[in-house]
Coordinates of C-alpha atoms in Angstrom, one line a residue:
X254 CA 100.1 97.5 90.4
X255 CA 103.5 98.3 91.3
X256 CA 105.7 97.9 94.5
X257 CA 108.3 101.2 93.5
X258 CA 110.5 101.2 96.9
X259 CA 110.6 97.9 99.0
X260 CA 114.2 98.0 101.2
X261 CA 113.7 96.8 105.2
X262 CA 115.4 94.1 107.3
X263 CA 115.2 93.7 110.9
X264 CA 118.7 95.2 111.3
X265 CA 118.5 98.5 108.6
X266 CA 118.6 101.9 109.5
X267 CA 117.1 104.6 107.2
X268 CA 118.3 108.0 108.1
X269 CA 116.4 111.1 107.4
X270 CA 117.6 111.6 103.9
X271 CA 117.4 108.0 102.9
X272 CA 113.7 108.4 103.4
X273 CA 114.0 111.8 101.3
X274 CA 115.9 110.2 98.2
X275 CA 113.5 106.8 98.0
X276 CA 110.1 108.9 98.7
X277 CA 111.6 111.4 95.9
X278 CA 112.9 109.1 93.6
X279 CA 109.4 107.5 93.3
X280 CA 107.7 110.7 92.4
X281 CA 110.1 111.1 89.3
X282 CA 109.2 108.2 88.2
X283 CA 105.2 108.8 88.3
X284 CA 106.1 111.8 86.3
X285 CA 104.0 115.0 86.6
X286 CA 101.2 115.5 89.2
X287 CA 99.2 119.2 89.1
X288 CA 97.1 118.3 92.3
X289 CA 98.2 116.3 95.5
X290 CA 96.5 114.6 98.4
X291 CA 98.5 113.7 101.4
X292 CA 96.8 111.3 103.8
X293 CA 99.0 110.5 106.9
X294 CA 97.8 110.4 110.5
X295 CA 97.9 112.3 113.2
X296 CA 99.6 112.9 116.1
X297 CA 99.2 109.6 118.1
X298 CA 101.4 108.0 115.7
X299 CA 103.9 111.0 115.5
X300 CA 107.1 108.0 115.5
X301 CA 105.6 106.7 112.6
X302 CA 108.1 108.9 110.0
X303 CA 105.0 110.1 108.7
X304 CA 105.7 113.6 109.7
X305 CA 109.3 113.8 107.7
X306 CA 107.5 112.2 104.9
X307 CA 104.6 114.3 104.5
X308 CA 107.5 117.2 104.7
X309 CA 109.5 115.9 102.3
X310 CA 106.4 115.5 99.9
X311 CA 105.8 119.2 100.2
X312 CA 109.2 119.8 99.8
X313 CA 109.0 117.7 96.2
X314 CA 105.9 119.4 95.2
X315 CA 105.5 122.7 96.6
X316 CA 102.2 124.5 95.4
X317 CA 100.9 121.1 93.7
X318 CA 100.3 119.8 96.7
X319 CA 96.8 120.8 97.5
X320 CA 95.5 119.3 100.4
X321 CA 96.6 117.2 103.9
X322 CA 94.2 115.5 105.3
X323 CA 95.1 113.5 108.6
X324 CA 93.5 110.3 108.6
X325 CA 92.3 111.0 112.4
X326 CA 89.3 108.5 112.0
X327 CA 87.4 109.4 115.5
X328 CA 90.2 111.5 116.9
X329 CA 90.1 114.4 117.9
X330 CA 91.6 117.2 115.5
X331 CA 95.2 118.2 115.7
X332 CA 95.7 121.4 117.8
X333 CA 98.5 123.8 116.7
X334 CA 101.4 122.9 118.5
X335 CA 100.8 119.2 117.0
X336 CA 100.8 120.3 113.6
X337 CA 103.9 122.3 114.2
X338 CA 105.7 119.1 115.9
X339 CA 104.6 116.6 113.6
X340 CA 105.1 118.4 110.4
X341 CA 107.1 121.4 110.7
X342 CA 107.5 124.1 108.1
X343 CA 104.2 122.9 106.4
X344 CA 101.8 125.6 106.1
X345 CA 98.6 125.2 107.9
X346 CA 96.5 126.7 105.4
X347 CA 97.0 122.9 103.3
X348 CA 95.3 120.9 106.4
X349 CA 91.6 119.5 106.2
X350 CA 89.7 118.1 109.3
X351 CA 88.2 115.0 108.7
X352 CA 84.8 115.1 110.5
X353 CA 83.8 111.5 109.9
X354 CA 80.1 111.7 111.3
X355 CA 79.5 114.7 108.3
X356 CA 81.9 114.8 105.2
X357 CA 81.6 111.1 104.2
X358 CA 80.4 109.7 101.0
X359 CA 79.7 105.4 100.8
X360 CA 81.0 105.0 97.6
X361 CA 79.5 100.9 97.6
X362 CA 78.9 97.7 99.7
X363 CA 81.0 94.8 100.4
X364 CA 78.3 91.8 99.4
X365 CA 77.0 90.4 102.3
X366 CA 78.0 87.0 101.3
X367 CA 81.7 88.2 101.2
X368 CA 81.9 89.7 104.6
X369 CA 80.1 86.3 106.4
X370 CA 82.5 84.3 104.7
X371 CA 85.7 86.5 105.7
X372 CA 84.5 86.8 109.4
X373 CA 83.2 83.2 109.1
X374 CA 79.6 84.1 110.3
X375 CA 80.4 86.7 112.7
X376 CA 78.8 89.3 110.5
X377 CA 76.3 88.7 108.0
X378 CA 75.7 91.8 106.7
X379 CA 77.2 94.3 103.7
X380 CA 79.9 96.3 104.7
X381 CA 80.2 100.1 103.9
X382 CA 83.2 101.4 102.1
X383 CA 83.4 105.4 103.5
X384 CA 85.8 107.8 102.3
X385 CA 85.9 111.3 103.2
X386 CA 84.3 113.5 100.4
X387 CA 87.4 115.2 99.7
X388 CA 89.0 111.7 98.5
X389 CA 86.5 111.4 95.9
X390 CA 85.5 114.1 94.5
X391 CA 88.4 116.4 95.0
X392 CA 90.2 115.7 90.9
X393 CA 93.6 114.9 92.7
X394 CA 96.1 113.3 90.1
X395 CA 98.2 111.8 93.6
X396 CA 96.7 110.5 96.9
X397 CA 99.5 109.7 98.9
X398 CA 99.0 107.3 102.2
X399 CA 101.2 107.8 104.6
X400 CA 101.8 105.8 107.7
X401 CA 103.3 102.6 109.9
X402 CA 102.6 99.0 110.0
X403 CA 102.6 97.5 113.6
X404 CA 100.2 95.1 114.9
X405 CA 96.8 96.4 115.4
X406 CA 94.0 95.2 117.7
X407 CA 91.9 96.1 115.0
X408 CA 93.0 95.4 111.9
X409 CA 95.6 92.4 112.4
X410 CA 98.3 94.9 111.3
X411 CA 97.8 98.7 111.2
X412 CA 97.7 101.2 108.1
X413 CA 97.9 100.7 104.5
X414 CA 93.8 100.6 103.3
X415 CA 93.3 101.0 106.7
X416 CA 94.3 104.7 106.6
X417 CA 91.8 105.1 103.6
X418 CA 88.8 103.6 105.1
X419 CA 88.8 104.2 108.3
X420 CA 91.1 106.8 109.0
X421 CA 88.9 109.0 106.6
X422 CA 86.1 107.1 106.8
X423 CA 82.4 107.2 107.7
X424 CA 80.3 106.8 111.2
X425 CA 78.8 102.9 109.7
X426 CA 81.7 102.0 108.3
X427 CA 84.4 102.5 111.1
X428 CA 81.6 100.9 114.0
X429 CA 81.2 98.3 112.1
X430 CA 84.6 97.7 111.3
X431 CA 85.7 98.0 114.8
X432 CA 83.2 96.2 116.1
X433 CA 83.8 93.1 113.6
X434 CA 87.5 92.6 115.1
X435 CA 86.0 92.6 118.7
X436 CA 83.6 90.0 118.2
X437 CA 85.8 87.9 116.0
X438 CA 88.7 88.4 118.9
X439 CA 92.1 90.2 119.1
X440 CA 93.9 87.1 120.1
X441 CA 93.4 85.8 116.8
X442 CA 94.1 89.0 114.2
X443 CA 96.7 90.7 116.3
X444 CA 100.1 90.1 114.2
X445 CA 98.6 89.0 110.9
X446 CA 98.4 90.3 107.9
X447 CA 95.9 88.3 106.4
X448 CA 92.9 88.9 108.2
X449 CA 88.8 89.5 108.3
X450 CA 88.6 93.1 108.4
X451 CA 91.9 93.3 105.7
X452 CA 89.5 91.1 103.5
X453 CA 87.1 92.8 103.6
X454 CA 89.3 96.4 102.8
X455 CA 91.3 95.2 100.2
X456 CA 87.8 94.1 98.6
X457 CA 86.4 97.4 98.6
X458 CA 89.8 99.0 97.6
X459 CA 90.0 96.2 94.9
X460 CA 85.8 96.8 93.8
X461 CA 85.2 100.8 94.0
X462 CA 88.9 102.0 94.1
X463 CA 90.4 101.2 90.5
X464 CA 90.1 105.0 89.6
X465 CA 91.3 107.0 92.6
X466 CA 95.2 107.2 92.1
X467 CA 96.3 105.9 95.3
X468 CA 100.2 105.3 96.5
X469 CA 100.7 104.0 99.9
X470 CA 104.4 104.5 101.8
X471 CA 104.7 102.0 104.3
X472 CA 107.4 102.8 107.0
X473 CA 108.4 100.1 109.5
X474 CA 109.7 101.7 112.9
X475 CA 111.4 99.6 115.5
X476 CA 114.7 100.3 118.3
X477 CA 118.2 100.0 118.3
X478 CA 120.7 98.5 121.2
X479 CA 120.6 102.7 122.2
X480 CA 116.8 102.0 122.4
X481 CA 116.5 105.2 120.1
X482 CA 113.9 105.0 117.3
X483 CA 115.6 103.6 114.1
X484 CA 113.7 103.4 110.7
X485 CA 113.8 99.8 109.8
X486 CA 112.0 99.3 106.5
X487 CA 110.1 102.0 103.8
X488 CA 108.0 100.3 100.9
X489 CA 106.3 102.4 98.4
X490 CA 103.5 101.4 96.1
X491 CA 99.8 100.9 95.1
X492 CA 99.6 97.0 95.9
X493 CA 99.1 94.4 98.1
X494 CA 102.8 93.0 97.7
X495 CA 103.8 96.4 99.3
X496 CA 101.7 96.2 102.5
X497 CA 102.6 92.7 102.7
X498 CA 106.1 92.9 102.4
X499 CA 105.7 96.1 104.8
X500 CA 104.0 93.6 107.2
X501 CA 106.4 90.7 107.1
X502 CA 109.1 93.1 108.5
X503 CA 106.9 94.8 111.4
X504 CA 106.5 90.9 112.4
X505 CA 110.1 90.3 112.9
X506 CA 110.9 93.9 114.3
X507 CA 107.6 94.2 116.4
X508 CA 106.5 91.4 117.4
X509 CA 107.8 89.9 121.0
X510 CA 107.3 86.5 122.0
X511 CA 108.4 86.0 125.3
X512 CA 109.4 82.0 126.8
X513 CA 107.5 82.9 130.1
X514 CA 104.4 84.9 130.9
X515 CA 104.8 88.1 132.9
X516 CA 103.3 88.5 136.1
X517 CA 103.3 91.9 136.1
X518 CA 103.7 94.5 133.7
X519 CA 104.4 98.6 133.9
X520 CA 103.6 100.5 130.8
X521 CA 104.5 104.2 130.3
X522 CA 101.8 106.4 128.1
X523 CA 103.8 109.5 127.5
X524 CA 101.9 112.6 128.0
X525 CA 102.3 114.1 124.8
X526 CA 101.1 110.8 122.3
X527 CA 98.3 109.3 124.9
X528 CA 95.8 111.7 126.3
X529 CA 92.3 109.0 126.7
X530 CA 92.0 105.5 127.5
X531 CA 90.8 105.2 124.0
X532 CA 94.5 105.6 123.1
X533 CA 96.0 104.7 126.0
X534 CA 94.5 101.2 126.2
X535 CA 96.9 100.4 123.9
X536 CA 98.6 99.7 126.9
X537 CA 95.8 96.3 127.2
X538 CA 95.7 95.5 123.8
X539 CA 99.5 94.7 122.8
X540 CA 100.1 93.0 126.4
X541 CA 97.3 91.0 126.9
X542 CA 98.8 88.4 125.6
X543 CA 101.8 88.3 127.5
X544 CA 100.7 88.5 131.0
X545 CA 99.9 85.7 132.9
X546 CA 96.5 85.1 134.4
X547 CA 96.1 86.9 138.0
X548 CA 98.7 89.5 136.5
X549 CA 98.8 92.6 137.0
X550 CA 99.2 95.6 134.4
X551 CA 100.3 98.7 136.0
X552 CA 99.5 101.9 133.6
X553 CA 101.5 105.2 134.3
X554 CA 99.4 107.6 132.0
X555 CA 100.8 111.5 132.7
X556 CA 98.7 113.0 130.0
X557 CA 95.8 110.9 130.4
X558 CA 92.7 113.1 131.2
X559 CA 89.7 111.4 129.7
X560 CA 88.2 108.6 128.5
X561 CA 87.0 108.9 124.7
X562 CA 88.3 110.7 121.7
X563 CA 84.6 111.7 120.8
X564 CA 82.3 113.6 123.6
X565 CA 79.7 110.7 122.8
X566 CA 82.2 108.2 123.0
X567 CA 83.4 109.5 126.1
X568 CA 79.5 109.3 128.0
X569 CA 79.2 105.7 126.5
X570 CA 82.8 104.8 128.5
X571 CA 81.6 106.1 131.7
X572 CA 78.5 104.7 131.3
X573 CA 78.9 100.8 130.8
X574 CA 82.7 100.7 131.3
X575 CA 85.8 98.2 130.4
X576 CA 83.5 94.9 131.6
X577 CA 83.9 91.3 129.9
X578 CA 82.8 90.3 126.5
X579 CA 79.7 88.9 127.6
X580 CA 78.7 91.8 129.9
X581 CA 79.3 94.4 126.6
X582 CA 77.4 92.0 124.4
X583 CA 74.2 92.1 127.0
X584 CA 74.9 95.8 127.5
X585 CA 74.0 96.0 123.6
X586 CA 71.4 93.6 123.2
X587 CA 69.8 96.5 126.1
X588 CA 70.6 99.6 124.8
X589 CA 70.0 101.6 121.6
X590 CA 72.9 103.8 122.2
X591 CA 75.6 101.6 122.3
X592 CA 73.7 99.3 119.5
X593 CA 74.0 103.4 117.6
X594 CA 78.0 103.4 118.3
X595 CA 79.5 100.0 117.7
X596 CA 82.7 101.2 117.6
X597 CA 82.5 102.3 121.4
X598 CA 81.4 98.9 122.2
X599 CA 84.5 97.2 120.5
X600 CA 86.6 99.4 121.9
X601 CA 85.4 98.4 125.8
X602 CA 85.6 95.0 124.9
X603 CA 89.2 95.7 123.8
X604 CA 89.6 97.2 126.8
X605 CA 88.9 94.5 129.2
X606 CA 91.2 92.1 130.4
X607 CA 88.4 89.7 130.6
X608 CA 88.7 89.2 134.6
X609 CA 91.8 87.6 133.4
X610 CA 94.2 90.1 135.0
X611 CA 94.2 93.2 137.0
X612 CA 94.5 96.6 135.2
X613 CA 95.9 99.4 137.5
X614 CA 95.6 103.3 136.3
X615 CA 97.8 105.7 137.2
X616 CA 96.6 109.3 135.3
X617 CA 97.4 112.4 135.4
X618 CA 93.7 114.2 135.8
X619 CA 91.3 111.6 136.2
X620 CA 90.0 111.0 139.5
X621 CA 89.9 107.8 141.8
X622 CA 86.1 107.6 141.1
X623 CA 86.2 108.1 137.5
X624 CA 88.4 105.2 137.1
X625 CA 87.2 103.0 139.6
X626 CA 83.7 104.0 138.0
X627 CA 84.8 102.3 134.4
X628 CA 85.9 98.9 135.7
X629 CA 90.2 99.6 136.5
X630 CA 91.9 100.2 139.9
X631 CA 93.1 103.4 140.6
X632 CA 96.7 104.7 141.9
X633 CA 98.2 107.4 142.6
X634 CA 100.9 108.3 139.4
X635 CA 103.6 110.1 141.8
X636 CA 103.7 107.4 143.9
X637 CA 103.9 104.7 141.5
X638 CA 106.2 106.9 139.5
X639 CA 108.9 106.8 142.1
X640 CA 107.9 102.9 142.4
X641 CA 108.3 102.3 138.8
X642 CA 110.4 105.8 137.5
X643 CA 110.3 105.7 134.0
X644 CA 113.9 107.6 133.6
X645 CA 115.8 104.6 135.6
X646 CA 113.6 101.3 134.5
X647 CA 115.0 99.4 130.7
X648 CA 112.6 98.1 128.3
X649 CA 112.3 94.6 129.3
X650 CA 112.9 92.8 132.7
X651 CA 113.7 94.5 135.4
X652 CA 114.7 93.8 139.2
X653 CA 113.7 96.8 141.8
X654 CA 116.0 97.2 144.8
X655 CA 113.4 95.1 146.9
X656 CA 113.6 92.1 144.9
X657 CA 110.1 92.9 142.9
X658 CA 111.0 91.6 139.1
X659 CA 108.6 93.6 136.4
X660 CA 108.8 93.8 133.0
X661 CA 108.9 97.1 131.8
X662 CA 107.1 98.8 128.3
X663 CA 108.2 102.3 127.6
X664 CA 105.3 102.6 124.1
X665 CA 103.0 100.5 124.0
X666 CA 102.4 101.8 120.4
X667 CA 105.6 100.1 119.0
X668 CA 105.2 96.7 119.2
X669 CA 102.9 93.5 120.5
X670 CA 103.9 91.4 123.0
X671 CA 103.2 87.5 123.6
X672 CA 103.8 84.4 125.6
X673 CA 104.8 81.6 123.1
X674 CA 101.7 79.3 125.0
X675 CA 99.4 81.5 123.5
X676 CA 100.4 81.5 119.9
X677 CA 99.9 77.8 119.6

């Protein structure tokens, strides 16, 4: 097990050429490869630098890169315009769709005793380690998993083997992993590298995947003083240390600890990146530890037009709404449809303010009736965008002309915000 490349710091700025040189240097060290599979994220991780790294993988291997499978998890399949934006110049014939309900194989079971211990008794069943069949049966001599390490509501920190077991996983594994995270508690996990789910996934990788030629290319992305996205770190390897180094840097780069609670937060969701509340509720996940009791969260969401990324999950969100954890747990006890889709139940918990603060959604297409039907407040996007203009607001504290003081976040996917008093 080896970390081949590890460069990064809170002030590092790796250029496009730096990424290419590092990645190609590792490929040269690995020696000849004839059948390469790349597993990058989908468009919801557009800013992760995974697009350029995938393109650079194609530059190096050419026709030896035989398959590219975006780690969709339960997200929509990437349309052509997203493939063109994220992976310019890469032939579309190389891309494979991950069908999370159909094209998977269970490669092993993490024992119930281990799961019970890891989750502190929250979950006491064996966890099924599931992968897309292409990874397991494709005969590749290199499987390159590409992605960004950043605070995450289910895993604590995103990426590494989550990209494999969730991004290309099956319905049972995804459902149970999401529910374990929700039941254990987001605020106990977000921004932490060592969490119950990470221990479960690490067990699965160590015990079931030893023969798979897995290699991870992990980025850490932040912003500089000019509000430009910059690559703060790149870590390439096949071991836990590679991930742990990336996670340690991400905490420094992506985790903002505040001296005071936030009475009002305004979050902007880029319309190309966020088209559902399933994705857009990062505005809630990533700010919840910073918002004051009886505070307000305003979500400017011009691209949001639906709730779930999956049609079945969309139906469940509309049916049950973003209610408190006790309410969702009661719904689960009494309703087979929610019992059969634990990831939907987990998402409903994740998207709740637990009645502690108000959430006002300003969507591009959803109606007032739809938004209020799932438990949020509704406000008109045009009206709220005039008051809280993303073109003029700066990330962080802003004082408006009438004296109102707000905290603005231009992209919730890039970080985690918390009041220091909630971390003790």
